[in-house]
């Protein structure tokens, strides 16, 4: 399970849902667009609920791991719908700069990345 921190609220949801929400937020920001998203969540009393959020270019979302919990519910349809929506933008992939070695030319000692090198 993961917590999505949004404004002054915390949304408890499944790992896949949280990852899809933040990836969709990145796609929206890159396309300078906004959308409302009804996020499947777990309420404070443990019941399933939906939290509606407005996500746009200036949204600041933080996703953090939550304690493992029996309440995790998969929502394959929601995740697929969000990921398919992200594909409607001109760019279809999140940048994931924290996991891409091509952005550093392979080594920290080599200096800045070549500006002529295309980002893949």
PDB file of N, CA, C and O in Angstrom, residues 71-104:
ATOM      1  N   UNK A  71      -5.655  -4.521   3.529  1.00  0.00           N
ATOM      2  CA  UNK A  71      -6.670  -3.737   2.843  1.00  0.00           C
ATOM      3  C   UNK A  71      -6.341  -3.467   1.373  1.00  0.00           C
ATOM      4  O   UNK A  71      -7.173  -2.920   0.657  1.00  0.00           O
ATOM      5  N   UNK A  72      -5.156  -3.838   0.933  1.00  0.00           N
ATOM      6  CA  UNK A  72      -4.776  -3.536  -0.457  1.00  0.00           C
ATOM      7  C   UNK A  72      -5.709  -4.244  -1.422  1.00  0.00           C
ATOM      8  O   UNK A  72      -5.940  -5.436  -1.341  1.00  0.00           O
ATOM      9  N   UNK A  73      -6.246  -3.465  -2.314  1.00  0.00           N
ATOM     10  CA  UNK A  73      -7.175  -3.975  -3.306  1.00  0.00           C
ATOM     11  C   UNK A  73      -6.649  -3.587  -4.681  1.00  0.00           C
ATOM     12  O   UNK A  73      -6.326  -2.436  -4.931  1.00  0.00           O
ATOM     13  N   UNK A  74      -6.567  -4.555  -5.561  1.00  0.00           N
ATOM     14  CA  UNK A  74      -6.120  -4.270  -6.920  1.00  0.00           C
ATOM     15  C   UNK A  74      -7.266  -3.635  -7.686  1.00  0.00           C
ATOM     16  O   UNK A  74      -8.420  -4.003  -7.512  1.00  0.00           O
ATOM     17  N   UNK A  75      -6.945  -2.677  -8.512  1.00  0.00           N
ATOM     18  CA  UNK A  75      -7.939  -2.046  -9.361  1.00  0.00           C
ATOM     19  C   UNK A  75      -7.361  -1.965 -10.769  1.00  0.00           C
ATOM     20  O   UNK A  75      -6.932  -0.911 -11.223  1.00  0.00           O
ATOM     21  N   UNK A  76      -7.345  -3.101 -11.431  1.00  0.00           N
ATOM     22  CA  UNK A  76      -6.726  -3.240 -12.748  1.00  0.00           C
ATOM     23  C   UNK A  76      -7.371  -2.302 -13.755  1.00  0.00           C
ATOM     24  O   UNK A  76      -6.685  -1.673 -14.569  1.00  0.00           O
ATOM     25  N   UNK A  77      -8.694  -2.166 -13.704  1.00  0.00           N
ATOM     26  CA  UNK A  77      -9.398  -1.315 -14.667  1.00  0.00           C
ATOM     27  C   UNK A  77      -9.005   0.152 -14.510  1.00  0.00           C
ATOM     28  O   UNK A  77      -8.743   0.851 -15.488  1.00  0.00           O
ATOM     29  N   UNK A  78      -8.923   0.641 -13.261  1.00  0.00           N
ATOM     30  CA  UNK A  78      -8.532   2.028 -13.012  1.00  0.00           C
ATOM     31  C   UNK A  78      -7.127   2.288 -13.522  1.00  0.00           C
ATOM     32  O   UNK A  78      -6.873   3.275 -14.210  1.00  0.00           O
ATOM     33  N   UNK A  79      -6.202   1.396 -13.188  1.00  0.00           N
ATOM     34  CA  UNK A  79      -4.805   1.561 -13.599  1.00  0.00           C
ATOM     35  C   UNK A  79      -4.700   1.547 -15.125  1.00  0.00           C
ATOM     36  O   UNK A  79      -4.029   2.398 -15.720  1.00  0.00           O
ATOM     37  N   UNK A  80      -5.371   0.619 -15.772  1.00  0.00           N
ATOM     38  CA  UNK A  80      -5.330   0.537 -17.235  1.00  0.00           C
ATOM     39  C   UNK A  80      -5.919   1.798 -17.870  1.00  0.00           C
ATOM     40  O   UNK A  80      -5.376   2.320 -18.852  1.00  0.00           O
ATOM     41  N   UNK A  81      -7.010   2.304 -17.304  1.00  0.00           N
ATOM     42  CA  UNK A  81      -7.649   3.507 -17.843  1.00  0.00           C
ATOM     43  C   UNK A  81      -6.729   4.724 -17.719  1.00  0.00           C
ATOM     44  O   UNK A  81      -6.591   5.510 -18.659  1.00  0.00           O
ATOM     45  N   UNK A  82      -6.058   4.870 -16.574  1.00  0.00           N
ATOM     46  CA  UNK A  82      -5.158   6.005 -16.385  1.00  0.00           C
ATOM     47  C   UNK A  82      -3.958   5.911 -17.324  1.00  0.00           C
ATOM     48  O   UNK A  82      -3.558   6.909 -17.934  1.00  0.00           O
ATOM     49  N   UNK A  83      -3.390   4.720 -17.437  1.00  0.00           N
ATOM     50  CA  UNK A  83      -2.231   4.550 -18.329  1.00  0.00           C
ATOM     51  C   UNK A  83      -2.619   4.750 -19.787  1.00  0.00           C
ATOM     52  O   UNK A  83      -1.860   5.332 -20.558  1.00  0.00           O
ATOM     53  N   UNK A  84      -3.806   4.317 -20.188  1.00  0.00           N
ATOM     54  CA  UNK A  84      -4.276   4.541 -21.558  1.00  0.00           C
ATOM     55  C   UNK A  84      -4.508   6.032 -21.795  1.00  0.00           C
ATOM     56  O   UNK A  84      -4.213   6.543 -22.880  1.00  0.00           O
ATOM     57  N   UNK A  85      -5.017   6.733 -20.786  1.00  0.00           N
ATOM     58  CA  UNK A  85      -5.228   8.178 -20.919  1.00  0.00           C
ATOM     59  C   UNK A  85      -3.909   8.906 -21.119  1.00  0.00           C
ATOM     60  O   UNK A  85      -3.822   9.845 -21.903  1.00  0.00           O
ATOM     61  N   UNK A  86      -2.880   8.475 -20.412  1.00  0.00           N
ATOM     62  CA  UNK A  86      -1.568   9.104 -20.563  1.00  0.00           C
ATOM     63  C   UNK A  86      -1.042   8.952 -21.982  1.00  0.00           C
ATOM     64  O   UNK A  86      -0.316   9.812 -22.483  1.00  0.00           O
ATOM     65  N   UNK A  87      -1.416   7.881 -22.649  1.00  0.00           N
ATOM     66  CA  UNK A  87      -0.956   7.647 -24.019  1.00  0.00           C
ATOM     67  C   UNK A  87      -1.595   8.600 -25.026  1.00  0.00           C
ATOM     68  O   UNK A  87      -1.139   8.674 -26.163  1.00  0.00           O
ATOM     69  N   UNK A  88      -2.636   9.328 -24.621  1.00  0.00           N
ATOM     70  CA  UNK A  88      -3.282  10.253 -25.545  1.00  0.00           C
ATOM     71  C   UNK A  88      -2.495  11.544 -25.720  1.00  0.00           C
ATOM     72  O   UNK A  88      -2.823  12.347 -26.592  1.00  0.00           O
ATOM     73  N   UNK A  89      -1.473  11.750 -24.905  1.00  0.00           N
ATOM     74  CA  UNK A  89      -0.639  12.939 -25.037  1.00  0.00           C
ATOM     75  C   UNK A  89       0.442  12.686 -26.067  1.00  0.00           C
ATOM     76  O   UNK A  89       0.736  11.540 -26.419  1.00  0.00           O
ATOM     77  N   UNK A  90       1.077  13.746 -26.544  1.00  0.00           N
ATOM     78  CA  UNK A  90       2.121  13.604 -27.560  1.00  0.00           C
ATOM     79  C   UNK A  90       3.291  12.768 -27.063  1.00  0.00           C
ATOM     80  O   UNK A  90       3.973  12.138 -27.841  1.00  0.00           O
ATOM     81  N   UNK A  91       3.555  12.795 -25.787  1.00  0.00           N
ATOM     82  CA  UNK A  91       4.600  11.951 -25.212  1.00  0.00           C
ATOM     83  C   UNK A  91       3.897  10.862 -24.423  1.00  0.00           C
ATOM     84  O   UNK A  91       2.965  11.130 -23.683  1.00  0.00           O
ATOM     85  N   UNK A  92       4.306   9.623 -24.613  1.00  0.00           N
ATOM     86  CA  UNK A  92       3.578   8.528 -23.973  1.00  0.00           C
ATOM     87  C   UNK A  92       4.318   7.876 -22.823  1.00  0.00           C
ATOM     88  O   UNK A  92       3.809   6.967 -22.209  1.00  0.00           O
ATOM     89  N   UNK A  93       5.504   8.326 -22.528  1.00  0.00           N
ATOM     90  CA  UNK A  93       6.278   7.725 -21.452  1.00  0.00           C
ATOM     91  C   UNK A  93       6.617   8.760 -20.394  1.00  0.00           C
ATOM     92  O   UNK A  93       6.948   9.901 -20.711  1.00  0.00           O
ATOM     93  N   UNK A  94       6.541   8.344 -19.143  1.00  0.00           N
ATOM     94  CA  UNK A  94       7.048   9.188 -18.077  1.00  0.00           C
ATOM     95  C   UNK A  94       8.564   9.244 -18.196  1.00  0.00           C
ATOM     96  O   UNK A  94       9.187   8.313 -18.708  1.00  0.00           O
ATOM     97  N   UNK A  95       9.172  10.312 -17.751  1.00  0.00           N
ATOM     98  CA  UNK A  95      10.617  10.475 -17.902  1.00  0.00           C
ATOM     99  C   UNK A  95      11.384   9.525 -17.000  1.00  0.00           C
ATOM    100  O   UNK A  95      12.387   8.955 -17.402  1.00  0.00           O
ATOM    101  N   UNK A  96      10.944   9.326 -15.778  1.00  0.00           N
ATOM    102  CA  UNK A  96      11.626   8.457 -14.799  1.00  0.00           C
ATOM    103  C   UNK A  96      13.116   8.782 -14.718  1.00  0.00           C
ATOM    104  O   UNK A  96      13.971   7.913 -14.830  1.00  0.00           O
ATOM    105  N   UNK A  97      13.424  10.052 -14.507  1.00  0.00           N
ATOM    106  CA  UNK A  97      14.814  10.502 -14.478  1.00  0.00           C
ATOM    107  C   UNK A  97      15.636   9.795 -13.399  1.00  0.00           C
ATOM    108  O   UNK A  97      16.840   9.605 -13.570  1.00  0.00           O
ATOM    109  N   UNK A  98      14.993   9.376 -12.325  1.00  0.00           N
ATOM    110  CA  UNK A  98      15.733   8.732 -11.237  1.00  0.00           C
ATOM    111  C   UNK A  98      16.242   7.339 -11.607  1.00  0.00           C
ATOM    112  O   UNK A  98      17.099   6.793 -10.921  1.00  0.00           O
ATOM    113  N   UNK A  99      15.749   6.763 -12.686  1.00  0.00           N
ATOM    114  CA  UNK A  99      16.193   5.419 -13.081  1.00  0.00           C
ATOM    115  C   UNK A  99      16.866   5.379 -14.451  1.00  0.00           C
ATOM    116  O   UNK A  99      17.189   4.306 -14.929  1.00  0.00           O
ATOM    117  N   UNK A 100      17.096   6.528 -15.073  1.00  0.00           N
ATOM    118  CA  UNK A 100      17.665   6.560 -16.425  1.00  0.00           C
ATOM    119  C   UNK A 100      19.134   6.910 -16.383  1.00  0.00           C
ATOM    120  O   UNK A 100      19.517   8.004 -15.987  1.00  0.00           O
ATOM    121  N   UNK A 101      19.965   6.006 -16.849  1.00  0.00           N
ATOM    122  CA  UNK A 101      21.400   6.270 -16.900  1.00  0.00           C
ATOM    123  C   UNK A 101      21.773   7.100 -18.121  1.00  0.00           C
ATOM    124  O   UNK A 101      22.826   7.738 -18.144  1.00  0.00           O
ATOM    125  N   UNK A 102      20.946   7.120 -19.160  1.00  0.00           N
ATOM    126  CA  UNK A 102      21.274   7.868 -20.368  1.00  0.00           C
ATOM    127  C   UNK A 102      21.281   9.378 -20.149  1.00  0.00           C
ATOM    128  O   UNK A 102      21.824  10.122 -20.950  1.00  0.00           O
ATOM    129  N   UNK A 103      20.728   9.851 -19.063  1.00  0.00           N
ATOM    130  CA  UNK A 103      20.702  11.280 -18.791  1.00  0.00           C
ATOM    131  C   UNK A 103      22.016  11.792 -18.231  1.00  0.00           C
ATOM    132  O   UNK A 103      22.229  12.995 -18.166  1.00  0.00           O
ATOM    133  N   UNK A 104      22.891  10.890 -17.833  1.00  0.00           N
ATOM    134  CA  UNK A 104      24.175  11.294 -17.266  1.00  0.00           C
ATOM    135  C   UNK A 104      25.345  10.868 -18.134  1.00  0.00           C
ATOM    136  O   UNK A 104      26.483  10.916 -17.703  1.00  0.00           O
TER     137      UNK A 104
END
